[in-house]
Amino acid sequence: MYGKAFAPEYQGELGSALGVNSSYEEVLAKASRAHDRADTALERARAALAVAEANRRLGRVAEAGAAWRQSYRSARTAGDAGAMAWALWSGGTLARQCGGLPLARRLLTHAVALADGSGDRLAHGYSLAGLAETGRIQGDYAAVAELHEQLLEQGRAHGEARHMVWAMSGIAQMHRNTGDYAKALELFEESARIAEAGEDARGRAWSLRGIADVLSVQGETDRALDLLSEAEGICRAMDLASALAYNHKMRGNVLYRAGRYEAARDIYTLALQEFSEMQEPRGVALSRLGLAKSRARLGRDREATLAELAVLERDFTRIGLRHARDMVIAFRAELTARPAAETPAPRCDATTLRSPAVPARS
């Protein structure tokens, strides 16, 4: 059995005032007030951490960056290694969101070490989860599969619904990307059930998106779109700007797979605008890929599409997104594949037929 989901990134007085399903505008308002009236460096570190997380989820990258650094400086002044770990976790998560995957790994690795030394089990677990997700996004499945399993063990041992949802959905995504759709669907559905039982609306929204993805690959378009609509309602209620943009990008994927290319083009355009506004290069690049594929299906000039694919391949390589780069390569191969050679029909040219020799009359 798992307990109700909670948000350990809200600490001190904010821990009792906010919960895992608090809207991020509410989090930002309360955390900003707590920071203004903080009397100690540790209180300032905790409040700034919540400010950073609220801004990050709202897609306000510059504000989130300033806040997590402020949290780290205050935590260092307080001499609290656990609070320093939480600040680095926030910074690493922001770096991943902004496409800086090598930086994300460095910050999260330092967070793990600080949390381990401080004895803050939750900071340690969240930092491990961040490392696991970063490696999964890069496509480095062999390196992070064990990390995901560690998170599963921790979640089971401590009855933590949120950890279970993170780990299970991450493992499900790896199965989905390697073609084991049955296992991926099983894990995404279990993740959604755990999130619902733990009253973790955000985790349920992410799990529903995973279920919709797998169902659409299997041809269940209408059910997938219904699940995405449910997830979108959760994202809007909680001001989850990044999750909402990824939800829209997934809707584009579902429509594209169903051959509804005009609708897919329109929703990819929306997702691209949302990701651009929040300066999230991974989402921008993925939306551009979906847009390029949709336009190609709608008759765009092939050379223009190939030129855009070349740019996207460089972007995915720079960001470190192996699976996405493979998708670019696969679509390029599809566009440039030559039609299969036809077997020539038997020749039937009357002018080349020779009559059998006729014996001369004697």
mmCIF file of C-alpha atoms in Angstrom:
data_model
loop_
_atom_site.group_PDB
_atom_site.id
_atom_site.type_symbol
_atom_site.label_atom_id
_atom_site.label_comp_id
_atom_site.label_asym_id
_atom_site.label_seq_id
_atom_site.Cartn_x
_atom_site.Cartn_y
_atom_site.Cartn_z
ATOM 1 C CA MET A 1 0.000 0.000 0.000
ATOM 2 C CA TYR A 2 1.155 3.503 -0.776
ATOM 3 C CA GLY A 3 0.381 6.633 1.188
ATOM 4 C CA LYS A 4 -0.986 9.871 -0.191
ATOM 5 C CA ALA A 5 1.419 11.710 -2.472
ATOM 6 C CA PHE A 6 3.196 14.679 -0.926
ATOM 7 C CA ALA A 7 5.622 17.364 -2.099
ATOM 8 C CA PRO A 8 8.829 17.366 -0.009
ATOM 9 C CA GLU A 9 10.219 20.260 -2.069
ATOM 10 C CA TYR A 10 7.865 22.465 -0.041
ATOM 11 C CA GLN A 11 9.608 22.685 3.314
ATOM 12 C CA GLY A 12 9.295 24.475 6.621
ATOM 13 C CA GLU A 13 6.055 26.437 6.957
ATOM 14 C CA LEU A 14 5.347 25.871 3.243
ATOM 15 C CA GLY A 15 5.189 22.130 3.844
ATOM 16 C CA SER A 16 1.917 22.509 5.745
ATOM 17 C CA ALA A 17 0.524 25.290 3.540
ATOM 18 C CA LEU A 18 1.039 23.584 0.158
ATOM 19 C CA GLY A 19 0.457 20.139 -1.297
ATOM 20 C CA VAL A 20 1.335 18.104 -4.359
ATOM 21 C CA ASN A 21 -1.776 19.359 -6.185
ATOM 22 C CA SER A 22 -1.425 23.067 -5.313
ATOM 23 C CA SER A 23 -1.546 25.269 -8.392
ATOM 24 C CA TYR A 24 1.805 26.829 -9.189
ATOM 25 C CA GLU A 25 0.487 30.369 -9.108
ATOM 26 C CA GLU A 26 -0.570 29.655 -5.508
ATOM 27 C CA VAL A 27 2.832 28.127 -4.735
ATOM 28 C CA LEU A 28 4.612 31.160 -6.175
ATOM 29 C CA ALA A 29 2.508 33.634 -4.201
ATOM 30 C CA LYS A 30 2.909 31.854 -0.858
ATOM 31 C CA ALA A 31 6.597 31.071 -1.358
ATOM 32 C CA SER A 32 7.382 34.676 -2.315
ATOM 33 C CA ARG A 33 5.668 35.935 0.838
ATOM 34 C CA ALA A 34 7.531 33.359 2.942
ATOM 35 C CA HIS A 35 10.836 34.477 1.443
ATOM 36 C CA ASP A 36 10.112 38.140 2.194
ATOM 37 C CA ARG A 37 9.506 37.439 5.879
ATOM 38 C CA ALA A 38 12.181 34.753 6.373
ATOM 39 C CA ASP A 39 14.391 35.347 9.413
ATOM 40 C CA THR A 40 17.127 32.770 8.755
ATOM 41 C CA ALA A 41 19.247 31.636 5.829
ATOM 42 C CA LEU A 42 17.652 28.170 5.955
ATOM 43 C CA GLU A 43 14.147 29.646 5.778
ATOM 44 C CA ARG A 44 15.219 31.739 2.784
ATOM 45 C CA ALA A 45 16.695 28.661 1.107
ATOM 46 C CA ARG A 46 13.457 26.699 1.532
ATOM 47 C CA ALA A 47 11.261 29.538 0.287
ATOM 48 C CA ALA A 48 13.516 30.220 -2.716
ATOM 49 C CA LEU A 49 13.398 26.517 -3.608
ATOM 50 C CA ALA A 50 9.601 26.653 -3.810
ATOM 51 C CA VAL A 51 9.803 29.869 -5.863
ATOM 52 C CA ALA A 52 12.203 28.136 -8.254
ATOM 53 C CA GLU A 53 9.960 25.112 -8.685
ATOM 54 C CA ALA A 54 6.833 27.188 -9.222
ATOM 55 C CA ASN A 55 8.525 29.321 -11.867
ATOM 56 C CA ARG A 56 10.001 26.270 -13.570
ATOM 57 C CA ARG A 57 6.617 24.581 -13.815
ATOM 58 C CA LEU A 58 5.082 27.790 -15.093
ATOM 59 C CA GLY A 59 7.696 27.966 -17.825
ATOM 60 C CA ARG A 60 9.450 31.069 -16.437
ATOM 61 C CA VAL A 61 12.999 29.923 -16.999
ATOM 62 C CA ALA A 62 14.982 33.029 -16.041
ATOM 63 C CA GLU A 63 13.084 33.459 -12.761
ATOM 64 C CA ALA A 64 13.511 29.769 -11.927
ATOM 65 C CA GLY A 65 17.248 29.970 -12.595
ATOM 66 C CA ALA A 66 17.706 32.970 -10.331
ATOM 67 C CA ALA A 67 15.639 31.361 -7.551
ATOM 68 C CA TRP A 68 17.410 27.997 -7.376
ATOM 69 C CA ARG A 69 20.803 29.741 -7.258
ATOM 70 C CA GLN A 70 19.524 31.985 -4.476
ATOM 71 C CA SER A 71 18.298 28.883 -2.650
ATOM 72 C CA TYR A 72 21.714 27.247 -2.969
ATOM 73 C CA ARG A 73 23.575 30.328 -1.691
ATOM 74 C CA SER A 74 21.256 30.621 1.307
ATOM 75 C CA ALA A 75 21.579 26.906 2.060
ATOM 76 C CA ARG A 76 25.363 27.157 1.886
ATOM 77 C CA THR A 77 25.278 30.139 4.257
ATOM 78 C CA ALA A 78 23.156 28.049 6.620
ATOM 79 C CA GLY A 79 25.610 25.151 6.296
ATOM 80 C CA ASP A 80 22.766 22.734 5.479
ATOM 81 C CA ALA A 81 23.899 20.071 2.995
ATOM 82 C CA GLY A 82 20.367 18.729 2.571
ATOM 83 C CA ALA A 83 19.025 22.139 1.555
ATOM 84 C CA MET A 84 21.990 22.550 -0.820
ATOM 85 C CA ALA A 85 21.067 19.203 -2.381
ATOM 86 C CA TRP A 86 17.476 20.296 -2.911
ATOM 87 C CA ALA A 87 18.633 23.505 -4.615
ATOM 88 C CA LEU A 88 20.938 21.562 -6.944
ATOM 89 C CA TRP A 89 18.104 19.119 -7.685
ATOM 90 C CA SER A 90 15.968 22.081 -8.744
ATOM 91 C CA GLY A 91 18.793 23.497 -10.852
ATOM 92 C CA GLY A 92 19.475 20.138 -12.495
ATOM 93 C CA THR A 93 15.800 19.663 -13.286
ATOM 94 C CA LEU A 94 15.664 23.131 -14.844
ATOM 95 C CA ALA A 95 18.800 22.425 -16.890
ATOM 96 C CA ARG A 96 17.197 19.254 -18.254
ATOM 97 C CA GLN A 97 14.003 21.147 -19.083
ATOM 98 C CA CYS A 98 16.083 23.719 -20.984
ATOM 99 C CA GLY A 99 17.945 21.061 -22.962
ATOM 100 C CA GLY A 100 21.221 21.279 -21.011
ATOM 101 C CA LEU A 101 21.480 17.557 -20.329
ATOM 102 C CA PRO A 102 25.234 17.421 -19.503
ATOM 103 C CA LEU A 103 24.762 20.280 -17.009
ATOM 104 C CA ALA A 104 21.705 18.538 -15.582
ATOM 105 C CA ARG A 105 23.747 15.394 -14.965
ATOM 106 C CA ARG A 106 26.525 17.345 -13.222
ATOM 107 C CA LEU A 107 24.166 19.236 -10.930
ATOM 108 C CA LEU A 108 22.118 16.163 -10.076
ATOM 109 C CA THR A 109 25.246 14.089 -9.411
ATOM 110 C CA HIS A 110 26.407 16.725 -6.918
ATOM 111 C CA ALA A 111 22.915 16.761 -5.406
ATOM 112 C CA VAL A 112 23.026 12.989 -4.867
ATOM 113 C CA ALA A 113 26.388 13.260 -3.111
ATOM 114 C CA LEU A 114 25.288 16.128 -0.864
ATOM 115 C CA ALA A 115 22.015 14.432 0.019
ATOM 116 C CA ASP A 116 23.787 11.170 0.784
ATOM 117 C CA GLY A 117 26.164 12.919 3.149
ATOM 118 C CA SER A 118 23.380 14.878 4.838
ATOM 119 C CA GLY A 119 21.157 11.867 5.438
ATOM 120 C CA ASP A 120 18.222 13.520 3.640
ATOM 121 C CA ARG A 121 16.644 10.413 2.143
ATOM 122 C CA LEU A 122 14.061 12.302 0.109
ATOM 123 C CA ALA A 123 16.562 14.715 -1.420
ATOM 124 C CA HIS A 124 18.690 11.687 -2.290
ATOM 125 C CA GLY A 125 15.758 9.868 -3.874
ATOM 126 C CA TYR A 126 14.590 12.872 -5.873
ATOM 127 C CA SER A 127 18.115 13.532 -7.129
ATOM 128 C CA LEU A 128 18.462 9.902 -8.192
ATOM 129 C CA ALA A 129 15.118 10.195 -9.960
ATOM 130 C CA GLY A 130 16.395 13.288 -11.758
ATOM 131 C CA LEU A 131 19.511 11.449 -12.917
ATOM 132 C CA ALA A 132 17.408 8.526 -14.099
ATOM 133 C CA GLU A 133 15.066 10.755 -16.085
ATOM 134 C CA THR A 134 17.953 12.678 -17.636
ATOM 135 C CA GLY A 135 19.611 9.480 -18.836
ATOM 136 C CA ARG A 136 16.319 8.114 -20.129
ATOM 137 C CA ILE A 137 15.648 11.269 -22.130
ATOM 138 C CA GLN A 138 19.126 10.959 -23.649
ATOM 139 C CA GLY A 139 18.317 7.378 -24.618
ATOM 140 C CA ASP A 140 21.039 5.948 -22.365
ATOM 141 C CA TYR A 141 18.803 3.115 -21.176
ATOM 142 C CA ALA A 142 21.542 0.718 -20.116
ATOM 143 C CA ALA A 143 23.036 3.310 -17.776
ATOM 144 C CA VAL A 144 19.795 4.294 -16.035
ATOM 145 C CA ALA A 145 17.763 1.074 -15.945
ATOM 146 C CA GLU A 146 19.326 0.182 -12.575
ATOM 147 C CA LEU A 147 18.561 3.670 -11.219
ATOM 148 C CA HIS A 148 14.897 3.234 -12.086
ATOM 149 C CA GLU A 149 14.858 -0.125 -10.332
ATOM 150 C CA GLN A 150 16.419 1.502 -7.237
ATOM 151 C CA LEU A 151 13.633 4.058 -7.228
ATOM 152 C CA LEU A 152 11.028 1.316 -7.484
ATOM 153 C CA GLU A 153 12.567 -0.423 -4.474
ATOM 154 C CA GLN A 154 12.616 2.822 -2.472
ATOM 155 C CA GLY A 155 9.024 3.587 -3.385
ATOM 156 C CA ARG A 156 7.854 0.145 -2.310
ATOM 157 C CA ALA A 157 9.918 0.192 0.868
ATOM 158 C CA HIS A 158 8.579 3.547 2.044
ATOM 159 C CA GLY A 159 5.116 3.464 0.478
ATOM 160 C CA GLU A 160 5.779 6.601 -1.565
ATOM 161 C CA ALA A 161 3.296 6.926 -4.386
ATOM 162 C CA ARG A 162 5.113 9.760 -6.143
ATOM 163 C CA HIS A 163 8.403 7.860 -6.343
ATOM 164 C CA MET A 164 6.594 4.805 -7.660
ATOM 165 C CA VAL A 165 4.882 6.859 -10.359
ATOM 166 C CA TRP A 166 8.142 8.466 -11.459
ATOM 167 C CA ALA A 167 10.062 5.196 -11.570
ATOM 168 C CA MET A 168 7.305 3.116 -13.134
ATOM 169 C CA SER A 169 6.483 5.636 -15.842
ATOM 170 C CA GLY A 170 10.195 5.992 -16.630
ATOM 171 C CA ILE A 171 10.626 2.237 -17.029
ATOM 172 C CA ALA A 172 7.429 2.146 -19.093
ATOM 173 C CA GLN A 173 8.830 4.809 -21.427
ATOM 174 C CA MET A 174 11.985 2.774 -21.999
ATOM 175 C CA HIS A 175 9.891 -0.299 -22.874
ATOM 176 C CA ARG A 176 7.776 1.832 -25.219
ATOM 177 C CA ASN A 177 10.839 3.243 -27.003
ATOM 178 C CA THR A 178 12.325 -0.211 -27.497
ATOM 179 C CA GLY A 179 9.097 -1.613 -28.928
ATOM 180 C CA ASP A 180 7.685 -3.617 -25.997
ATOM 181 C CA TYR A 181 4.277 -1.939 -26.107
ATOM 182 C CA ALA A 182 2.452 -4.532 -24.008
ATOM 183 C CA LYS A 183 4.835 -4.107 -21.064
ATOM 184 C CA ALA A 184 4.855 -0.323 -21.473
ATOM 185 C CA LEU A 185 1.049 -0.174 -21.385
ATOM 186 C CA GLU A 186 0.899 -2.413 -18.313
ATOM 187 C CA LEU A 187 3.339 -0.167 -16.413
ATOM 188 C CA PHE A 188 1.770 3.129 -17.514
ATOM 189 C CA GLU A 189 -1.667 1.880 -16.427
ATOM 190 C CA GLU A 190 -0.347 0.732 -13.045
ATOM 191 C CA SER A 191 1.406 4.093 -12.652
ATOM 192 C CA ALA A 192 -1.880 5.906 -13.354
ATOM 193 C CA ARG A 193 -3.689 3.760 -10.756
ATOM 194 C CA ILE A 194 -1.048 4.450 -8.099
ATOM 195 C CA ALA A 195 -1.149 8.185 -8.863
ATOM 196 C CA GLU A 196 -4.928 8.261 -8.602
ATOM 197 C CA ALA A 197 -4.941 6.317 -5.318
ATOM 198 C CA GLY A 198 -2.226 8.615 -3.946
ATOM 199 C CA GLU A 199 -4.128 11.716 -5.109
ATOM 200 C CA ASP A 200 -1.183 12.732 -7.274
ATOM 201 C CA ALA A 201 -2.921 14.604 -10.092
ATOM 202 C CA ARG A 202 0.313 15.641 -11.779
ATOM 203 C CA GLY A 203 1.634 12.066 -11.826
ATOM 204 C CA ARG A 204 -1.675 10.860 -13.206
ATOM 205 C CA ALA A 205 -1.523 13.425 -16.028
ATOM 206 C CA TRP A 206 1.934 12.190 -17.071
ATOM 207 C CA SER A 207 0.829 8.541 -16.840
ATOM 208 C CA LEU A 208 -2.283 9.186 -18.943
ATOM 209 C CA ARG A 209 -0.078 10.743 -21.612
ATOM 210 C CA GLY A 210 2.018 7.572 -21.685
ATOM 211 C CA ILE A 211 -1.058 5.354 -21.968
ATOM 212 C CA ALA A 212 -2.380 7.514 -24.818
ATOM 213 C CA ASP A 213 0.941 7.254 -26.630
ATOM 214 C CA VAL A 214 0.984 3.449 -26.547
ATOM 215 C CA LEU A 215 -2.709 3.122 -27.424
ATOM 216 C CA SER A 216 -2.298 5.353 -30.460
ATOM 217 C CA VAL A 217 0.619 3.246 -31.708
ATOM 218 C CA GLN A 218 -1.768 0.301 -31.483
ATOM 219 C CA GLY A 219 -4.431 2.156 -33.483
ATOM 220 C CA GLU A 220 -6.796 3.190 -30.640
ATOM 221 C CA THR A 221 -6.914 6.848 -31.655
ATOM 222 C CA ASP A 222 -10.220 7.910 -30.074
ATOM 223 C CA ARG A 223 -9.412 6.426 -26.675
ATOM 224 C CA ALA A 224 -5.959 8.015 -26.772
ATOM 225 C CA LEU A 225 -7.432 11.454 -27.526
ATOM 226 C CA ASP A 226 -9.943 11.083 -24.676
ATOM 227 C CA LEU A 227 -7.131 10.327 -22.217
ATOM 228 C CA LEU A 228 -5.159 13.324 -23.438
ATOM 229 C CA SER A 229 -8.216 15.524 -22.898
ATOM 230 C CA GLU A 230 -8.453 14.286 -19.306
ATOM 231 C CA ALA A 231 -4.742 14.950 -18.781
ATOM 232 C CA GLU A 232 -5.076 18.421 -20.308
ATOM 233 C CA GLY A 233 -7.765 19.296 -17.779
ATOM 234 C CA ILE A 234 -5.382 18.367 -14.953
ATOM 235 C CA CYS A 235 -2.553 20.411 -16.481
ATOM 236 C CA ARG A 236 -4.740 23.491 -16.820
ATOM 237 C CA ALA A 237 -6.107 23.186 -13.282
ATOM 238 C CA MET A 238 -2.579 23.049 -11.852
ATOM 239 C CA ASP A 239 -0.954 25.614 -14.187
ATOM 240 C CA LEU A 240 1.387 22.929 -15.554
ATOM 241 C CA ALA A 241 2.691 24.862 -18.554
ATOM 242 C CA SER A 242 5.416 22.412 -19.581
ATOM 243 C CA ALA A 243 3.244 19.327 -19.073
ATOM 244 C CA LEU A 244 0.446 20.979 -21.069
ATOM 245 C CA ALA A 245 2.796 21.674 -23.980
ATOM 246 C CA TYR A 246 4.003 18.048 -23.953
ATOM 247 C CA ASN A 247 0.374 16.959 -23.840
ATOM 248 C CA HIS A 248 -0.308 19.011 -26.974
ATOM 249 C CA LYS A 249 2.776 17.589 -28.669
ATOM 250 C CA MET A 250 1.520 14.070 -27.896
ATOM 251 C CA ARG A 251 -1.912 14.943 -29.312
ATOM 252 C CA GLY A 252 -0.089 15.902 -32.490
ATOM 253 C CA ASN A 253 1.639 12.494 -32.490
ATOM 254 C CA VAL A 254 -1.691 10.693 -32.087
ATOM 255 C CA LEU A 255 -3.322 12.659 -34.912
ATOM 256 C CA TYR A 256 -0.305 12.118 -37.172
ATOM 257 C CA ARG A 257 -0.367 8.365 -36.622
ATOM 258 C CA ALA A 258 -4.068 8.374 -37.499
ATOM 259 C CA GLY A 259 -3.322 10.096 -40.818
ATOM 260 C CA ARG A 260 -5.028 13.332 -39.755
ATOM 261 C CA TYR A 261 -2.144 15.461 -40.973
ATOM 262 C CA GLU A 262 -3.828 18.873 -41.092
ATOM 263 C CA ALA A 263 -5.045 18.548 -37.493
ATOM 264 C CA ALA A 264 -1.603 17.259 -36.458
ATOM 265 C CA ARG A 265 0.084 20.232 -38.155
ATOM 266 C CA ASP A 266 -2.130 22.675 -36.282
ATOM 267 C CA ILE A 267 -1.553 21.130 -32.839
ATOM 268 C CA TYR A 268 2.208 20.801 -33.418
ATOM 269 C CA THR A 269 2.197 24.518 -34.280
ATOM 270 C CA LEU A 270 0.496 25.258 -30.948
ATOM 271 C CA ALA A 271 2.974 23.091 -29.017
ATOM 272 C CA LEU A 272 5.895 24.767 -30.793
ATOM 273 C CA GLN A 273 4.613 28.183 -29.733
ATOM 274 C CA GLU A 274 4.192 27.028 -26.118
ATOM 275 C CA PHE A 275 7.669 25.492 -25.924
ATOM 276 C CA SER A 276 9.230 28.548 -27.560
ATOM 277 C CA GLU A 277 7.602 30.874 -25.038
ATOM 278 C CA MET A 278 9.006 28.876 -22.124
ATOM 279 C CA GLN A 279 12.429 28.439 -23.789
ATOM 280 C CA GLU A 280 12.360 24.649 -23.734
ATOM 281 C CA PRO A 281 14.597 23.534 -26.647
ATOM 282 C CA ARG A 282 13.817 19.826 -26.344
ATOM 283 C CA GLY A 283 10.099 20.464 -26.746
ATOM 284 C CA VAL A 284 10.779 22.982 -29.533
ATOM 285 C CA ALA A 285 12.832 20.455 -31.496
ATOM 286 C CA LEU A 286 10.320 17.623 -31.010
ATOM 287 C CA SER A 287 7.450 19.867 -32.116
ATOM 288 C CA ARG A 288 9.432 20.999 -35.165
ATOM 289 C CA LEU A 289 9.991 17.357 -36.104
ATOM 290 C CA GLY A 290 6.273 16.621 -35.874
ATOM 291 C CA LEU A 291 5.524 19.740 -37.887
ATOM 292 C CA ALA A 292 8.054 18.817 -40.576
ATOM 293 C CA LYS A 293 6.605 15.315 -40.903
ATOM 294 C CA SER A 294 3.025 16.615 -41.091
ATOM 295 C CA ARG A 295 3.904 19.190 -43.745
ATOM 296 C CA ALA A 296 5.732 16.548 -45.747
ATOM 297 C CA ARG A 297 2.607 14.384 -45.743
ATOM 298 C CA LEU A 298 0.598 17.397 -46.879
ATOM 299 C CA GLY A 299 2.784 17.824 -49.966
ATOM 300 C CA ARG A 300 5.641 20.091 -48.891
ATOM 301 C CA ASP A 301 8.671 20.126 -51.199
ATOM 302 C CA ARG A 302 10.865 17.144 -50.368
ATOM 303 C CA GLU A 303 14.144 19.071 -50.515
ATOM 304 C CA ALA A 304 12.841 21.651 -48.038
ATOM 305 C CA THR A 305 11.836 18.847 -45.685
ATOM 306 C CA LEU A 306 15.235 17.163 -46.004
ATOM 307 C CA ALA A 307 16.991 20.437 -45.229
ATOM 308 C CA GLU A 308 14.911 20.879 -42.082
ATOM 309 C CA LEU A 309 15.582 17.289 -41.020
ATOM 310 C CA ALA A 310 19.320 17.946 -41.303
ATOM 311 C CA VAL A 311 18.982 20.920 -38.938
ATOM 312 C CA LEU A 312 16.888 18.875 -36.514
ATOM 313 C CA GLU A 313 19.372 16.013 -36.519
ATOM 314 C CA ARG A 314 22.126 18.440 -35.523
ATOM 315 C CA ASP A 315 19.903 19.910 -32.794
ATOM 316 C CA PHE A 316 19.039 16.496 -31.361
ATOM 317 C CA THR A 317 22.698 15.472 -31.449
ATOM 318 C CA ARG A 318 23.714 18.695 -29.678
ATOM 319 C CA ILE A 319 21.040 18.303 -26.995
ATOM 320 C CA GLY A 320 21.855 14.594 -26.635
ATOM 321 C CA LEU A 321 18.486 13.080 -27.607
ATOM 322 C CA ARG A 322 19.397 9.743 -29.187
ATOM 323 C CA HIS A 323 15.884 8.392 -29.642
ATOM 324 C CA ALA A 324 14.697 11.608 -31.305
ATOM 325 C CA ARG A 325 17.733 11.640 -33.594
ATOM 326 C CA ASP A 326 16.907 8.073 -34.617
ATOM 327 C CA MET A 327 13.374 9.217 -35.498
ATOM 328 C CA VAL A 328 14.802 11.898 -37.789
ATOM 329 C CA ILE A 329 17.051 9.356 -39.496
ATOM 330 C CA ALA A 330 14.157 6.922 -39.951
ATOM 331 C CA PHE A 331 11.889 9.556 -41.501
ATOM 332 C CA ARG A 332 14.652 10.735 -43.842
ATOM 333 C CA ALA A 333 15.164 7.151 -44.986
ATOM 334 C CA GLU A 334 11.437 6.882 -45.608
ATOM 335 C CA LEU A 335 11.430 10.047 -47.723
ATOM 336 C CA THR A 336 14.461 9.082 -49.775
ATOM 337 C CA ALA A 337 13.686 5.403 -50.273
ATOM 338 C CA ARG A 338 13.453 4.448 -53.915
ATOM 339 C CA PRO A 339 10.288 2.695 -55.068
ATOM 340 C CA ALA A 340 10.747 -1.041 -55.332
ATOM 341 C CA ALA A 341 11.791 -2.059 -58.825
ATOM 342 C CA GLU A 342 8.974 -3.613 -60.816
ATOM 343 C CA THR A 343 9.413 -7.023 -62.376
ATOM 344 C CA PRO A 344 9.386 -6.446 -66.155
ATOM 345 C CA ALA A 345 6.488 -7.993 -68.036
ATOM 346 C CA PRO A 346 7.343 -10.671 -70.584
ATOM 347 C CA ARG A 347 8.183 -9.136 -73.941
ATOM 348 C CA CYS A 348 5.543 -9.512 -76.560
ATOM 349 C CA ASP A 349 6.884 -7.809 -79.664
ATOM 350 C CA ALA A 350 5.511 -9.348 -82.845
ATOM 351 C CA THR A 351 8.387 -7.958 -84.908
ATOM 352 C CA THR A 352 10.918 -10.002 -82.993
ATOM 353 C CA LEU A 353 9.130 -13.330 -83.136
ATOM 354 C CA ARG A 354 10.704 -15.849 -85.454
ATOM 355 C CA SER A 355 8.697 -18.485 -87.202
ATOM 356 C CA PRO A 356 9.949 -21.996 -86.925
ATOM 357 C CA ALA A 357 11.962 -23.109 -89.871
ATOM 358 C CA VAL A 358 9.805 -24.564 -92.658
ATOM 359 C CA PRO A 359 11.399 -27.425 -94.512
ATOM 360 C CA ALA A 360 11.891 -26.698 -98.223
ATOM 361 C CA ARG A 361 9.680 -28.572 -100.653
ATOM 362 C CA SER A 362 11.440 -31.083 -102.733
#
